[in-house]
Amino acid sequence: MKKIDILKKLRSSGLRPTKQRVEIAKFLFEREKTFHFTVESLNKLLTKKSASKIALATIYNTVHSFKTAGHLSEVEVRGNKTYFDTNVSNHHHFYDSETAELIDIDANDIIIQKIPKAPNGKKIKNVEVFINLKN
Amino acid sequence: MKKIDILKKLRSSGLRPTKQRVEIAKFLFEREKTFHFTVESLNKLLTKKSASKIALATIYNTVHSFKTAGHLSEVEVRGNKTYFDTNVSNHHHFYDSETAELIDIDANDIIIQKIPKAPNGKKIKNVEVFINLKN
DNA sequence: TTTCACTTTAGAATAATTATAAACTAGAAT
DNA sequence: ATTCTAGTTTATAATTATTCTAAAGTGAAA
């Protein structure tokens, strides 16, 4: 994803392309493979990579803006920290609790044959499968 | 589950049946249906129910002891608080984000037909399905 | 009944996240 | 170009969930 596209992506979601947002967006979206991170890990990586320090609060703000705009998804993982994923399509995850690492599973790689109906007046929003790993 | 069984349950897991543990265990395990809770909600319910106040730290300690002993399972839910479940068998969950409520799904009510193999040297520990609900 | 390892407890400490309010800035209006 | 302003960033304080600490309490073995 080129810089011009990053700017488009931001603008089209109503996000003013500030220096900080562009830097974070480039870091997150200019890559081939999907990327999983926590705010803490992202902060570390950005600090290492760049000269200009972005405030931690800004990273929180930006990540949440990107999530609201649909550019990131939040992954539920047991534990204290919140994980985010640059893959926003419908998919599933392996979770390796040894390394606290998430691995994407393509939606087509899991087929669910039988599923219960939603309770009283509720509808199914989505189905998430977690495959927990051990050594 | 009768009091005598509660005492047995505690002793057989190497947990000395103190006043606090017995009270919490009776509250959690003397019920027909499975029960989902956070430490916060459990604390409130216990405070309401009982005359003697149990320290919050004790509730944390006890819940973790029960989990380690296999009497409770921890449920991964997106969000800040940790959920526990008195159902320790293999099963799945509905999650209603409107009400922050968990509902058990029997393991037999979900059949997964196709599943990817675990990556490099890892094994599958278990598979958890979350069905997120909307109105 | 004494003893002691295990527990409980109140309060301090920690960690992740959110709130605050002042300083800054992208981009529209002049 | 310069001014203006709503949206943004920032440092810091506040909040929330959880864990730690160390002193006081207590089952139950001897």
Short mmCIF file of C-alpha atoms (C1' of nucleotides) in Angstrom, two decimals:
data_model
loop_
_atom_site.label_atom_id
_atom_site.label_comp_id
_atom_site.label_asym_id
_atom_site.label_seq_id
_atom_site.Cartn_x
_atom_site.Cartn_y
_atom_site.Cartn_z
CA MET A 1 0.00 0.00 0.00
CA LYS A 2 1.47 3.26 -1.16
CA LYS A 3 1.54 6.53 0.75
CA ILE A 4 -1.09 8.01 -1.54
CA ASP A 5 -3.36 5.11 -0.67
CA ILE A 6 -2.71 5.60 3.01
CA LEU A 7 -3.82 9.19 2.69
CA LYS A 8 -6.92 8.10 0.80
CA LYS A 9 -7.67 5.45 3.36
CA LEU A 10 -7.49 7.98 6.18
CA ARG A 11 -9.43 10.71 4.44
CA SER A 12 -12.16 8.39 3.25
CA SER A 13 -12.76 7.33 6.86
CA GLY A 14 -12.99 10.93 8.02
CA LEU A 15 -9.59 10.84 9.70
CA ARG A 16 -7.37 13.83 9.11
CA PRO A 17 -4.03 12.50 7.89
CA THR A 18 -1.83 13.87 10.62
CA LYS A 19 1.86 13.08 10.82
CA GLN A 20 1.24 10.54 13.57
CA ARG A 21 -1.65 8.78 11.88
CA VAL A 22 0.21 8.51 8.60
CA GLU A 23 3.25 7.09 10.33
CA ILE A 24 1.23 4.51 12.23
CA ALA A 25 -0.90 3.65 9.20
CA LYS A 26 2.19 3.15 7.03
CA PHE A 27 3.70 0.92 9.67
CA LEU A 28 0.54 -1.16 10.00
CA PHE A 29 -0.77 -1.34 6.46
CA GLU A 30 2.32 -1.29 4.26
CA ARG A 31 2.95 -4.99 4.64
CA GLU A 32 2.04 -8.16 2.80
CA LYS A 33 1.02 -10.38 5.66
CA THR A 34 -1.49 -9.63 8.35
CA PHE A 35 -0.06 -8.23 11.52
CA HIS A 36 -1.12 -8.87 15.10
CA PHE A 37 -0.17 -6.52 17.89
CA THR A 38 -0.97 -4.98 21.22
CA VAL A 39 -0.72 -1.27 21.90
CA GLU A 40 2.37 -1.98 23.96
CA SER A 41 4.13 -3.93 21.22
CA LEU A 42 3.17 -1.36 18.60
CA ASN A 43 4.53 1.42 20.76
CA LYS A 44 7.85 -0.40 21.16
CA LEU A 45 8.17 -1.10 17.46
CA LEU A 46 7.35 2.48 16.49
CA THR A 47 9.79 3.88 19.02
CA LYS A 48 12.54 1.63 17.67
CA LYS A 49 11.77 2.44 14.04
CA SER A 50 11.25 6.16 14.12
CA ALA A 51 13.07 9.22 15.36
CA SER A 52 9.99 11.15 16.45
CA LYS A 53 8.32 9.75 19.53
CA ILE A 54 4.56 9.36 19.36
CA ALA A 55 2.74 9.70 22.67
CA LEU A 56 1.26 6.49 24.04
CA ALA A 57 -2.16 8.15 24.29
CA THR A 58 -1.98 8.95 20.59
CA ILE A 59 -1.29 5.32 19.80
CA TYR A 60 -4.34 4.33 21.79
CA ASN A 61 -6.42 7.01 20.06
CA THR A 62 -5.19 6.08 16.62
CA VAL A 63 -5.63 2.35 17.00
CA HIS A 64 -9.18 2.89 18.22
CA SER A 65 -9.91 5.28 15.36
CA PHE A 66 -8.61 2.71 12.90
CA LYS A 67 -10.72 0.06 14.53
CA THR A 68 -13.86 2.20 14.41
CA ALA A 69 -13.12 2.94 10.76
CA GLY A 70 -12.92 -0.79 10.09
CA HIS A 71 -9.20 -0.86 9.28
CA LEU A 72 -8.34 -3.01 12.28
CA SER A 73 -10.16 -5.73 14.15
CA GLU A 74 -9.91 -6.48 17.82
CA VAL A 75 -9.20 -10.07 18.75
CA GLU A 76 -10.45 -11.55 21.97
CA VAL A 77 -7.59 -13.29 23.72
CA ARG A 78 -7.58 -14.48 27.25
CA GLY A 79 -5.33 -12.23 29.22
CA ASN A 80 -4.72 -8.68 30.19
CA LYS A 81 -3.81 -6.94 26.97
CA THR A 82 -5.99 -6.25 23.97
CA TYR A 83 -4.87 -7.64 20.62
CA PHE A 84 -5.49 -6.03 17.25
CA ASP A 85 -5.29 -7.52 13.78
CA THR A 86 -4.77 -5.84 10.42
CA ASN A 87 -6.85 -8.61 8.88
CA VAL A 88 -10.42 -7.29 9.02
CA SER A 89 -12.01 -10.02 6.95
CA ASN A 90 -13.99 -12.80 8.57
CA HIS A 91 -11.46 -15.31 9.83
CA HIS A 92 -10.34 -17.35 12.82
CA HIS A 93 -7.23 -17.76 14.98
CA PHE A 94 -4.76 -20.12 16.43
CA TYR A 95 -3.58 -18.88 19.79
CA ASP A 96 -0.26 -20.06 21.17
CA SER A 97 -0.33 -19.29 24.87
CA GLU A 98 3.35 -20.25 25.21
CA THR A 99 4.43 -17.37 23.03
CA ALA A 100 1.25 -15.23 23.37
CA GLU A 101 1.13 -15.34 19.58
CA LEU A 102 -1.87 -15.22 17.27
CA ILE A 103 -1.94 -16.87 13.85
CA ASP A 104 -4.68 -16.24 11.32
CA ILE A 105 -6.83 -19.05 9.99
CA ASP A 106 -8.64 -18.39 6.75
CA ALA A 107 -12.42 -18.52 7.05
CA ASN A 108 -12.47 -21.30 4.46
CA ASP A 109 -10.20 -23.52 6.49
CA ILE A 110 -12.84 -24.10 9.12
CA ILE A 111 -16.24 -25.48 8.22
CA ILE A 112 -18.89 -25.63 10.89
CA GLN A 113 -21.55 -28.20 10.15
CA LYS A 114 -23.95 -27.71 13.00
CA ILE A 115 -24.64 -24.59 14.96
CA PRO A 116 -27.31 -23.79 17.56
CA LYS A 117 -29.90 -21.13 16.91
CA ALA A 118 -29.59 -17.82 18.70
CA PRO A 119 -31.64 -17.37 21.87
CA ASN A 120 -34.86 -15.34 22.28
CA GLY A 121 -34.97 -12.42 19.87
CA LYS A 122 -31.21 -12.35 19.37
CA LYS A 123 -29.40 -12.83 16.11
CA ILE A 124 -26.00 -14.22 15.34
CA LYS A 125 -23.53 -11.45 14.59
CA ASN A 126 -20.58 -13.66 13.83
CA VAL A 127 -18.85 -16.86 14.80
CA GLU A 128 -15.26 -16.87 15.99
CA VAL A 129 -13.26 -20.01 16.39
CA PHE A 130 -10.16 -20.16 18.57
CA ILE A 131 -7.82 -23.07 18.32
CA ASN A 132 -5.59 -23.02 21.36
CA LEU A 133 -2.18 -24.58 20.87
CA LYS A 134 0.23 -26.46 23.09
CA ASN A 135 3.70 -27.85 22.43
CA MET B 1 -24.28 -30.20 45.95
CA LYS B 2 -24.49 -30.64 49.69
CA LYS B 3 -22.19 -29.09 52.27
CA ILE B 4 -20.52 -32.43 52.92
CA ASP B 5 -19.69 -32.64 49.22
CA ILE B 6 -18.35 -29.11 49.23
CA LEU B 7 -15.96 -30.05 52.02
CA LYS B 8 -14.92 -33.17 50.12
CA LYS B 9 -14.43 -31.16 46.95
CA LEU B 10 -12.17 -28.70 48.73
CA ARG B 11 -10.18 -31.26 50.67
CA SER B 12 -9.68 -33.52 47.67
CA SER B 13 -8.10 -30.61 45.81
CA GLY B 14 -5.75 -29.83 48.67
CA LEU B 15 -7.66 -26.74 49.70
CA ARG B 16 -8.25 -26.30 53.42
CA PRO B 17 -11.99 -25.71 53.86
CA THR B 18 -11.85 -22.32 55.51
CA LYS B 19 -14.98 -20.35 56.31
CA GLN B 20 -14.48 -18.13 53.26
CA ARG B 21 -13.78 -20.93 50.81
CA VAL B 22 -16.78 -22.90 51.96
CA GLU B 23 -19.02 -19.88 51.64
CA ILE B 24 -17.80 -19.08 48.14
CA ALA B 25 -17.90 -22.71 47.06
CA LYS B 26 -21.46 -23.14 48.32
CA PHE B 27 -22.47 -20.02 46.48
CA LEU B 28 -20.86 -21.15 43.24
CA PHE B 29 -21.49 -24.87 43.21
CA GLU B 30 -24.82 -25.34 44.98
CA ARG B 31 -26.84 -24.58 41.89
CA GLU B 32 -28.39 -26.53 39.07
CA LYS B 33 -27.40 -24.42 36.11
CA THR B 34 -23.93 -23.27 35.21
CA PHE B 35 -23.00 -19.84 36.44
CA HIS B 36 -20.87 -17.20 34.74
CA PHE B 37 -19.32 -14.39 36.71
CA THR B 38 -16.52 -11.92 37.08
CA VAL B 39 -14.71 -11.33 40.36
CA GLU B 40 -16.52 -8.02 40.61
CA SER B 41 -19.99 -9.50 40.15
CA LEU B 42 -19.21 -12.36 42.53
CA ASN B 43 -18.04 -9.90 45.14
CA LYS B 44 -21.25 -7.89 44.86
CA LEU B 45 -23.44 -10.96 45.07
CA LEU B 46 -21.58 -12.33 48.07
CA THR B 47 -21.71 -9.00 49.86
CA LYS B 48 -25.46 -8.78 49.29
CA LYS B 49 -26.09 -12.35 50.34
CA SER B 50 -23.98 -12.69 53.43
CA ALA B 51 -23.45 -10.86 56.68
CA SER B 52 -19.69 -11.45 56.92
CA LYS B 53 -17.68 -9.49 54.37
CA ILE B 54 -15.02 -11.44 52.50
CA ALA B 55 -11.99 -9.42 51.39
CA LEU B 56 -11.72 -8.80 47.67
CA ALA B 57 -8.22 -10.29 47.65
CA THR B 58 -9.64 -13.46 49.15
CA ILE B 59 -12.20 -13.71 46.39
CA TYR B 60 -9.41 -13.39 43.83
CA ASN B 61 -7.33 -15.96 45.68
CA THR B 62 -10.21 -18.38 46.02
CA VAL B 63 -11.41 -18.11 42.44
CA HIS B 64 -7.89 -18.76 41.20
CA SER B 65 -7.49 -21.68 43.56
CA PHE B 66 -10.75 -23.15 42.29
CA LYS B 67 -9.64 -22.63 38.73
CA THR B 68 -6.29 -24.31 39.35
CA ALA B 69 -8.12 -27.19 41.01
CA GLY B 70 -10.28 -27.54 37.91
CA HIS B 71 -13.53 -26.47 39.56
CA LEU B 72 -13.88 -23.35 37.44
CA SER B 73 -12.91 -22.48 33.90
CA GLU B 74 -11.83 -19.12 32.63
CA VAL B 75 -13.61 -17.83 29.57
CA GLU B 76 -11.96 -15.55 27.09
CA VAL B 77 -14.19 -12.60 26.43
CA ARG B 78 -13.25 -9.45 24.66
CA GLY B 79 -13.08 -6.77 27.30
CA ASN B 80 -11.44 -5.76 30.46
CA LYS B 81 -12.72 -8.20 33.03
CA THR B 82 -12.03 -11.89 33.33
CA TYR B 83 -15.02 -14.21 33.21
CA PHE B 84 -15.28 -17.52 35.03
CA ASP B 85 -17.63 -20.41 34.46
CA THR B 86 -18.76 -23.16 36.80
CA ASN B 87 -19.09 -25.41 33.76
CA VAL B 88 -15.69 -27.03 33.40
CA SER B 89 -16.62 -29.50 30.70
CA ASN B 90 -15.68 -28.90 27.08
CA HIS B 91 -18.26 -26.49 25.70
CA HIS B 92 -18.76 -23.26 23.80
CA HIS B 93 -20.42 -19.88 24.35
CA PHE B 94 -22.82 -17.36 23.04
CA TYR B 95 -21.68 -13.87 23.96
CA ASP B 96 -24.17 -11.03 24.08
CA SER B 97 -22.15 -7.84 24.02
CA GLU B 98 -25.29 -5.76 24.68
CA THR B 99 -25.67 -7.29 28.12
CA ALA B 100 -22.09 -8.57 28.54
CA GLU B 101 -23.69 -11.95 29.16
CA LEU B 102 -22.36 -15.42 28.43
CA ILE B 103 -24.57 -18.39 27.61
CA ASP B 104 -23.26 -21.95 27.47
CA ILE B 105 -23.49 -24.03 24.33
CA ASP B 106 -23.19 -27.76 24.78
CA ALA B 107 -20.22 -29.27 22.98
CA ASN B 108 -22.59 -31.49 21.01
CA ASP B 109 -24.53 -28.55 19.63
CA ILE B 110 -21.62 -27.47 17.48
CA ILE B 111 -20.02 -29.79 14.98
CA ILE B 112 -16.90 -28.69 13.17
CA GLN B 113 -16.37 -30.52 9.93
CA LYS B 114 -13.08 -29.15 8.75
CA ILE B 115 -10.24 -27.84 10.81
CA PRO B 116 -6.70 -26.81 9.85
CA LYS B 117 -3.74 -28.70 11.21
CA ALA B 118 -1.65 -27.09 13.91
CA PRO B 119 1.53 -25.27 12.81
CA ASN B 120 5.12 -26.52 13.13
CA GLY B 121 5.55 -28.81 16.12
CA LYS B 122 2.49 -27.48 17.89
CA LYS B 123 -0.54 -29.47 18.91
CA ILE B 124 -4.15 -28.50 19.30
CA LYS B 125 -5.05 -28.10 22.95
CA ASN B 126 -8.70 -27.30 22.43
CA VAL B 127 -11.13 -25.52 20.17
CA GLU B 128 -13.37 -22.79 21.47
CA VAL B 129 -16.24 -21.38 19.49
CA PHE B 130 -17.75 -18.00 20.26
CA ILE B 131 -21.04 -17.00 18.74
CA ASN B 132 -21.40 -13.28 19.15
CA LEU B 133 -24.98 -12.05 19.32
CA LYS B 134 -26.76 -8.90 18.27
CA ASN B 135 -30.38 -7.77 18.67
"C1'" DT C 1 -3.34 -27.19 73.60
"C1'" DT C 2 0.30 -26.09 71.20
"C1'" DT C 3 2.25 -25.30 66.97
"C1'" DC C 4 2.88 -23.95 62.30
"C1'" DA C 5 2.12 -23.90 57.55
"C1'" DC C 6 -1.54 -22.23 55.11
"C1'" DT C 7 -5.08 -18.27 54.78
"C1'" DT C 8 -7.11 -14.02 55.14
"C1'" DT C 9 -6.95 -9.26 55.21
"C1'" DA C 10 -6.28 -4.16 54.39
"C1'" DG C 11 -3.86 -1.51 51.96
"C1'" DA C 12 -0.07 -0.53 48.74
"C1'" DA C 13 1.66 -1.51 44.20
"C1'" DT C 14 1.29 -2.50 39.35
"C1'" DA C 15 -0.41 -2.51 34.69
"C1'" DA C 16 -3.53 -1.39 31.02
"C1'" DT C 17 -6.40 1.95 29.57
"C1'" DT C 18 -9.09 6.29 29.58
"C1'" DA C 19 -9.84 11.16 30.83
"C1'" DT C 20 -8.30 15.97 31.05
"C1'" DA C 21 -7.05 20.15 29.51
"C1'" DA C 22 -3.58 22.82 27.37
"C1'" DA C 23 -0.81 23.30 23.16
"C1'" DC C 24 -0.71 22.27 18.36
"C1'" DT C 25 -2.06 21.77 13.35
"C1'" DA C 26 -4.54 20.57 8.81
"C1'" DG C 27 -7.13 22.64 5.91
"C1'" DA C 28 -11.10 25.81 5.06
"C1'" DA C 29 -12.24 30.60 4.81
"C1'" DT C 30 -10.72 35.02 4.21
"C1'" DA D 1 -0.52 34.01 2.15
"C1'" DT D 2 -2.69 34.69 6.74
"C1'" DT D 3 -6.18 33.79 9.93
"C1'" DC D 4 -9.26 30.85 12.09
"C1'" DT D 5 -11.12 26.77 14.09
"C1'" DA D 6 -12.44 22.17 14.85
"C1'" DG D 7 -10.01 18.22 15.23
"C1'" DT D 8 -5.65 16.25 17.15
"C1'" DT D 9 -1.68 15.42 20.03
"C1'" DT D 10 0.49 15.44 24.28
"C1'" DA D 11 1.90 14.97 29.20
"C1'" DT D 12 -0.01 13.87 33.07
"C1'" DA D 13 -3.62 12.52 36.19
"C1'" DA D 14 -7.27 9.35 36.98
"C1'" DT D 15 -9.44 4.99 36.73
"C1'" DT D 16 -9.98 0.06 36.78
"C1'" DA D 17 -8.72 -4.69 37.28
"C1'" DT D 18 -5.60 -7.36 39.39
"C1'" DT D 19 -1.54 -8.73 42.16
"C1'" DC D 20 1.65 -8.06 45.98
"C1'" DT D 21 2.93 -7.53 50.83
"C1'" DA D 22 3.41 -8.43 55.34
"C1'" DA D 23 0.94 -8.71 59.51
"C1'" DA D 24 -2.73 -11.11 61.96
"C1'" DG D 25 -5.66 -15.18 62.03
"C1'" DT D 26 -6.84 -20.22 61.86
"C1'" DG D 27 -7.40 -25.32 60.51
"C1'" DA D 28 -5.79 -29.45 61.84
"C1'" DA D 29 -1.73 -32.39 62.90
"C1'" DA D 30 0.96 -33.84 66.72
#
